[in-house]
């Protein structure tokens, strides 16, 4: 399993002052997020995270790393999804 069906979409704040990227995993109600790491400043890198349900108020980081580009953070989210799917498959099949 090397590929995901994550479809990244740019989402704008209501006042158009900023944006983030979102990719939903509808089968399990997850939503991956790539955004600026605001605690360090808007030019200090990007983080990859996810909401485990539509009721989550805060994202859970997929790694502790900061990424120089949005694309690198998206790749980290995709790797997280692939690794999670493989672990789940192994667990289901008692491997």
Tab-separated table of N, CA and C in Angstrom:
chain	number	residue	atom	x	y	z
A	1	UNK	N	0.846	-1.171	0.000
A	1	UNK	CA	0.000	0.000	0.000
A	1	UNK	C	0.897	1.241	0.000
A	2	UNK	N	0.953	1.952	-1.114
A	2	UNK	CA	1.845	3.099	-1.230
A	2	UNK	C	1.118	4.383	-1.598
A	3	UNK	N	-0.171	4.317	-1.815
A	3	UNK	CA	-0.901	5.454	-2.330
A	3	UNK	C	-2.150	5.681	-1.489
A	4	UNK	N	-2.548	6.944	-1.373
A	4	UNK	CA	-3.784	7.270	-0.683
A	4	UNK	C	-4.711	8.005	-1.641
A	5	UNK	N	-5.942	8.122	-1.239
A	5	UNK	CA	-6.909	8.893	-2.003
A	5	UNK	C	-7.155	10.253	-1.362
A	6	UNK	N	-6.186	10.750	-0.615
A	6	UNK	CA	-6.373	12.052	0.008
A	6	UNK	C	-6.459	13.126	-1.072
A	7	UNK	N	-7.496	13.915	-0.986
A	7	UNK	CA	-7.731	14.991	-1.936
A	7	UNK	C	-7.621	16.307	-1.166
A	8	UNK	N	-6.457	16.953	-1.262
A	8	UNK	CA	-6.184	18.163	-0.498
A	8	UNK	C	-6.929	19.351	-1.087
A	9	UNK	N	-7.618	20.087	-0.208
A	9	UNK	CA	-8.354	21.278	-0.629
A	9	UNK	C	-7.934	22.457	0.232
A	10	UNK	N	-7.712	23.591	-0.423
A	10	UNK	CA	-7.360	24.807	0.302
A	10	UNK	C	-8.633	25.397	0.902
A	11	UNK	N	-8.591	25.700	2.200
A	11	UNK	CA	-9.718	26.299	2.914
A	11	UNK	C	-9.302	27.683	3.404
A	12	UNK	N	-10.112	28.676	3.154
A	12	UNK	CA	-9.809	30.051	3.547
A	12	UNK	C	-10.546	30.430	4.822
A	13	UNK	N	-9.899	31.249	5.644
A	13	UNK	CA	-10.584	31.831	6.787
A	13	UNK	C	-11.704	32.731	6.271
A	14	UNK	N	-12.690	32.992	7.095
A	14	UNK	CA	-13.829	33.809	6.663
A	14	UNK	C	-13.415	35.170	6.119
A	15	UNK	N	-12.399	35.775	6.742
A	15	UNK	CA	-11.967	37.109	6.297
A	15	UNK	C	-10.871	37.051	5.222
A	16	UNK	N	-10.562	35.848	4.734
A	16	UNK	CA	-9.557	35.623	3.677
A	16	UNK	C	-8.140	36.030	4.084
A	17	UNK	N	-7.888	36.121	5.400
A	17	UNK	CA	-6.564	36.526	5.869
A	17	UNK	C	-5.583	35.365	5.933
A	18	UNK	N	-6.044	34.172	5.742
A	18	UNK	CA	-5.171	33.011	5.804
A	18	UNK	C	-5.906	31.772	5.322
A	19	UNK	N	-5.154	30.697	5.219
A	19	UNK	CA	-5.732	29.452	4.727
A	19	UNK	C	-5.016	28.264	5.351
A	20	UNK	N	-5.602	27.102	5.161
A	20	UNK	CA	-5.001	25.834	5.539
A	20	UNK	C	-5.438	24.811	4.500
A	21	UNK	N	-4.871	23.628	4.567
A	21	UNK	CA	-5.274	22.554	3.659
A	21	UNK	C	-5.976	21.466	4.440
A	22	UNK	N	-6.977	20.867	3.823
A	22	UNK	CA	-7.773	19.836	4.452
A	22	UNK	C	-7.940	18.669	3.484
A	23	UNK	N	-7.868	17.447	4.022
A	23	UNK	CA	-8.133	16.244	3.236
A	23	UNK	C	-8.913	15.282	4.119
A	24	UNK	N	-10.090	14.904	3.669
A	24	UNK	CA	-10.960	14.050	4.479
A	24	UNK	C	-10.785	12.575	4.142
A	25	UNK	N	-10.948	11.748	5.171
A	25	UNK	CA	-10.957	10.295	5.042
A	25	UNK	C	-12.351	9.862	5.485
A	26	UNK	N	-13.323	9.909	4.570
A	26	UNK	CA	-14.723	9.727	4.966
A	26	UNK	C	-15.055	8.373	5.581
A	27	UNK	N	-14.344	7.337	5.200
A	27	UNK	CA	-14.689	6.003	5.700
A	27	UNK	C	-14.493	5.889	7.215
A	28	UNK	N	-13.607	6.707	7.788
A	28	UNK	CA	-13.381	6.673	9.237
A	28	UNK	C	-13.587	8.043	9.883
A	29	UNK	N	-14.105	9.003	9.128
A	29	UNK	CA	-14.434	10.352	9.630
A	29	UNK	C	-13.227	11.139	10.125
A	30	UNK	N	-12.056	10.861	9.583
A	30	UNK	CA	-10.877	11.654	9.918
A	30	UNK	C	-10.753	12.799	8.926
A	31	UNK	N	-10.083	13.861	9.375
A	31	UNK	CA	-9.755	14.971	8.488
A	31	UNK	C	-8.323	15.398	8.763
A	32	UNK	N	-7.463	15.225	7.771
A	32	UNK	CA	-6.077	15.664	7.902
A	32	UNK	C	-5.998	17.160	7.623
A	33	UNK	N	-5.111	17.820	8.347
A	33	UNK	CA	-4.942	19.267	8.243
A	33	UNK	C	-3.465	19.582	8.063
A	34	UNK	N	-3.158	20.504	7.149
A	34	UNK	CA	-1.814	21.072	7.042
A	34	UNK	C	-1.975	22.573	7.239
A	35	UNK	N	-1.249	23.091	8.217
A	35	UNK	CA	-1.389	24.504	8.568
A	35	UNK	C	-0.055	25.047	9.045
A	36	UNK	N	0.017	26.365	9.144
A	36	UNK	CA	1.189	27.028	9.693
A	36	UNK	C	1.260	26.742	11.186
A	37	UNK	N	2.477	26.630	11.703
A	37	UNK	CA	2.651	26.453	13.142
A	37	UNK	C	2.641	27.840	13.778
A	38	UNK	N	1.467	28.281	14.231
A	38	UNK	CA	1.288	29.649	14.701
A	38	UNK	C	2.060	29.968	15.972
A	39	UNK	N	2.347	28.974	16.809
A	39	UNK	CA	3.091	29.235	18.042
A	39	UNK	C	4.497	29.745	17.755
A	40	UNK	N	5.058	29.364	16.611
A	40	UNK	CA	6.411	29.784	16.252
A	40	UNK	C	6.433	30.924	15.241
A	41	UNK	N	5.299	31.311	14.733
A	41	UNK	CA	5.231	32.379	13.732
A	41	UNK	C	4.821	31.826	12.389
A	42	UNK	N	4.276	32.684	11.560
A	42	UNK	CA	3.716	32.224	10.295
A	42	UNK	C	4.769	31.807	9.283
A	43	UNK	N	6.024	32.177	9.481
A	43	UNK	CA	7.073	31.804	8.536
A	43	UNK	C	7.999	30.723	9.069
A	44	UNK	N	7.578	30.000	10.084
A	44	UNK	CA	8.463	29.028	10.736
A	44	UNK	C	8.167	27.584	10.373
A	45	UNK	N	7.304	27.355	9.439
A	45	UNK	CA	7.068	25.989	9.012
A	45	UNK	C	5.620	25.579	9.126
A	46	UNK	N	5.383	24.347	8.691
A	46	UNK	CA	4.043	23.801	8.642
A	46	UNK	C	3.963	22.538	9.479
A	47	UNK	N	2.774	22.242	9.956
A	47	UNK	CA	2.534	21.032	10.725
A	47	UNK	C	1.481	20.194	10.019
A	48	UNK	N	1.531	18.897	10.266
A	48	UNK	CA	0.497	17.989	9.795
A	48	UNK	C	-0.249	17.464	10.997
A	49	UNK	N	-1.551	17.474	10.921
A	49	UNK	CA	-2.348	16.986	12.029
A	49	UNK	C	-3.650	16.407	11.528
A	50	UNK	N	-4.478	15.952	12.466
A	50	UNK	CA	-5.762	15.441	12.043
A	50	UNK	C	-6.796	15.598	13.133
A	51	UNK	N	-8.044	15.708	12.679
A	51	UNK	CA	-9.201	15.636	13.554
A	51	UNK	C	-9.698	14.203	13.470
A	52	UNK	N	-9.888	13.580	14.625
A	52	UNK	CA	-10.381	12.207	14.631
A	52	UNK	C	-11.891	12.147	14.434
A	53	UNK	N	-12.578	13.245	14.673
A	53	UNK	CA	-14.022	13.287	14.412
A	53	UNK	C	-14.426	14.730	14.188
A	54	UNK	N	-15.616	14.923	13.669
A	54	UNK	CA	-16.091	16.278	13.406
A	54	UNK	C	-16.364	17.041	14.693
A	55	UNK	N	-16.310	16.360	15.824
A	55	UNK	CA	-16.549	17.013	17.104
A	55	UNK	C	-15.260	17.483	17.777
A	56	UNK	N	-14.100	17.163	17.205
A	56	UNK	CA	-12.825	17.602	17.769
A	56	UNK	C	-12.659	19.104	17.601
A	57	UNK	N	-12.155	19.734	18.648
A	57	UNK	CA	-11.863	21.169	18.583
A	57	UNK	C	-10.404	21.428	18.262
A	58	UNK	N	-9.537	20.502	18.612
A	58	UNK	CA	-8.107	20.659	18.393
A	58	UNK	C	-7.585	19.505	17.555
A	59	UNK	N	-6.568	19.805	16.743
A	59	UNK	CA	-5.976	18.742	15.944
A	59	UNK	C	-4.993	17.944	16.781
A	60	UNK	N	-4.788	16.715	16.381
A	60	UNK	CA	-3.747	15.852	16.941
A	60	UNK	C	-2.626	15.831	15.924
A	61	UNK	N	-1.418	16.157	16.358
A	61	UNK	CA	-0.279	16.178	15.446
A	61	UNK	C	0.055	14.763	14.996
A	62	UNK	N	0.397	14.584	13.714
A	62	UNK	CA	0.776	13.255	13.225
A	62	UNK	C	2.248	12.978	13.479
A	63	UNK	N	3.053	14.022	13.612
A	63	UNK	CA	4.461	13.900	13.998
A	63	UNK	C	4.837	15.135	14.815
A	64	UNK	N	5.996	15.095	15.442
A	64	UNK	CA	6.491	16.267	16.168
A	64	UNK	C	7.315	17.183	15.273
A	65	UNK	N	7.447	16.832	14.020
A	65	UNK	CA	8.285	17.591	13.097
A	65	UNK	C	7.565	18.814	12.558
A	66	UNK	N	8.373	19.781	12.131
A	66	UNK	CA	7.889	20.937	11.392
A	66	UNK	C	8.411	20.788	9.974
A	67	UNK	N	7.643	21.174	9.014
A	67	UNK	CA	8.011	20.986	7.608
A	67	UNK	C	8.199	22.337	6.934
A	68	UNK	N	9.199	22.412	6.049
A	68	UNK	CA	9.504	23.668	5.361
A	68	UNK	C	8.447	24.036	4.329
A	69	UNK	N	7.776	23.025	3.785
A	69	UNK	CA	6.770	23.286	2.759
A	69	UNK	C	5.454	22.604	3.127
A	70	UNK	N	4.387	23.119	2.575
A	70	UNK	CA	3.080	22.501	2.761
A	70	UNK	C	3.067	21.091	2.179
A	71	UNK	N	3.726	20.921	1.036
A	71	UNK	CA	3.758	19.622	0.376
A	71	UNK	C	4.416	18.558	1.247
A	72	UNK	N	5.498	18.914	1.921
A	72	UNK	CA	6.179	17.957	2.803
A	72	UNK	C	5.274	17.548	3.963
A	73	UNK	N	4.508	18.485	4.495
A	73	UNK	CA	3.567	18.161	5.570
A	73	UNK	C	2.445	17.260	5.051
A	74	UNK	N	2.015	17.486	3.812
A	74	UNK	CA	0.986	16.633	3.207
A	74	UNK	C	1.492	15.203	3.040
A	75	UNK	N	2.742	15.058	2.613
A	75	UNK	CA	3.344	13.732	2.466
A	75	UNK	C	3.396	13.031	3.827
A	76	UNK	N	3.731	13.765	4.881
A	76	UNK	CA	3.772	13.169	6.220
A	76	UNK	C	2.389	12.669	6.631
A	77	UNK	N	1.351	13.426	6.314
A	77	UNK	CA	-0.017	12.987	6.624
A	77	UNK	C	-0.372	11.734	5.839
A	78	UNK	N	0.001	11.704	4.573
A	78	UNK	CA	-0.280	10.531	3.746
A	78	UNK	C	0.459	9.301	4.267
A	79	UNK	N	1.716	9.478	4.683
A	79	UNK	CA	2.468	8.362	5.264
A	79	UNK	C	1.808	7.883	6.552
A	80	UNK	N	1.313	8.813	7.352
A	80	UNK	CA	0.626	8.453	8.586
A	80	UNK	C	-0.600	7.597	8.283
A	81	UNK	N	-1.367	7.990	7.288
A	81	UNK	CA	-2.560	7.231	6.909
A	81	UNK	C	-2.183	5.832	6.421
A	82	UNK	N	-1.158	5.738	5.582
A	82	UNK	CA	-0.712	4.433	5.068
A	82	UNK	C	-0.222	3.545	6.207
A	83	UNK	N	0.611	4.085	7.098
A	83	UNK	CA	1.121	3.302	8.229
A	83	UNK	C	-0.005	2.841	9.142
A	84	UNK	N	-0.975	3.716	9.390
A	84	UNK	CA	-2.112	3.359	10.237
A	84	UNK	C	-2.940	2.250	9.585
A	85	UNK	N	-3.170	2.366	8.284
A	85	UNK	CA	-3.940	1.335	7.564
A	85	UNK	C	-3.216	-0.010	7.605
A	86	UNK	N	-1.891	0.006	7.426
A	86	UNK	CA	-1.125	-1.244	7.463
A	86	UNK	C	-1.168	-1.872	8.854
A	87	UNK	N	-1.042	-1.058	9.901
A	87	UNK	CA	-1.114	-1.576	11.270
A	87	UNK	C	-2.497	-2.139	11.567
A	88	UNK	N	-3.521	-1.445	11.107
A	88	UNK	CA	-4.882	-1.925	11.313
A	88	UNK	C	-5.106	-3.247	10.586
A	89	UNK	N	-4.611	-3.340	9.374
A	89	UNK	CA	-4.735	-4.578	8.597
A	89	UNK	C	-4.021	-5.731	9.303
A	90	UNK	N	-2.826	-5.465	9.803
A	90	UNK	CA	-2.087	-6.511	10.540
A	90	UNK	C	-2.832	-6.933	11.797
A	91	UNK	N	-3.416	-5.987	12.480
A	91	UNK	CA	-4.163	-6.277	13.702
A	91	UNK	C	-5.398	-7.124	13.380
A	92	UNK	N	-6.119	-6.763	12.332
A	92	UNK	CA	-7.311	-7.510	11.912
A	92	UNK	C	-6.940	-8.943	11.543
A	93	UNK	N	-5.813	-9.099	10.871
A	93	UNK	CA	-5.384	-10.420	10.401
A	93	UNK	C	-4.503	-11.151	11.408
A	94	UNK	N	-4.393	-10.611	12.626
A	94	UNK	CA	-3.630	-11.220	13.727
A	94	UNK	C	-2.183	-11.498	13.345
A	95	UNK	N	-1.579	-10.585	12.645
A	95	UNK	CA	-0.160	-10.777	12.255
A	95	UNK	C	0.758	-10.146	13.259
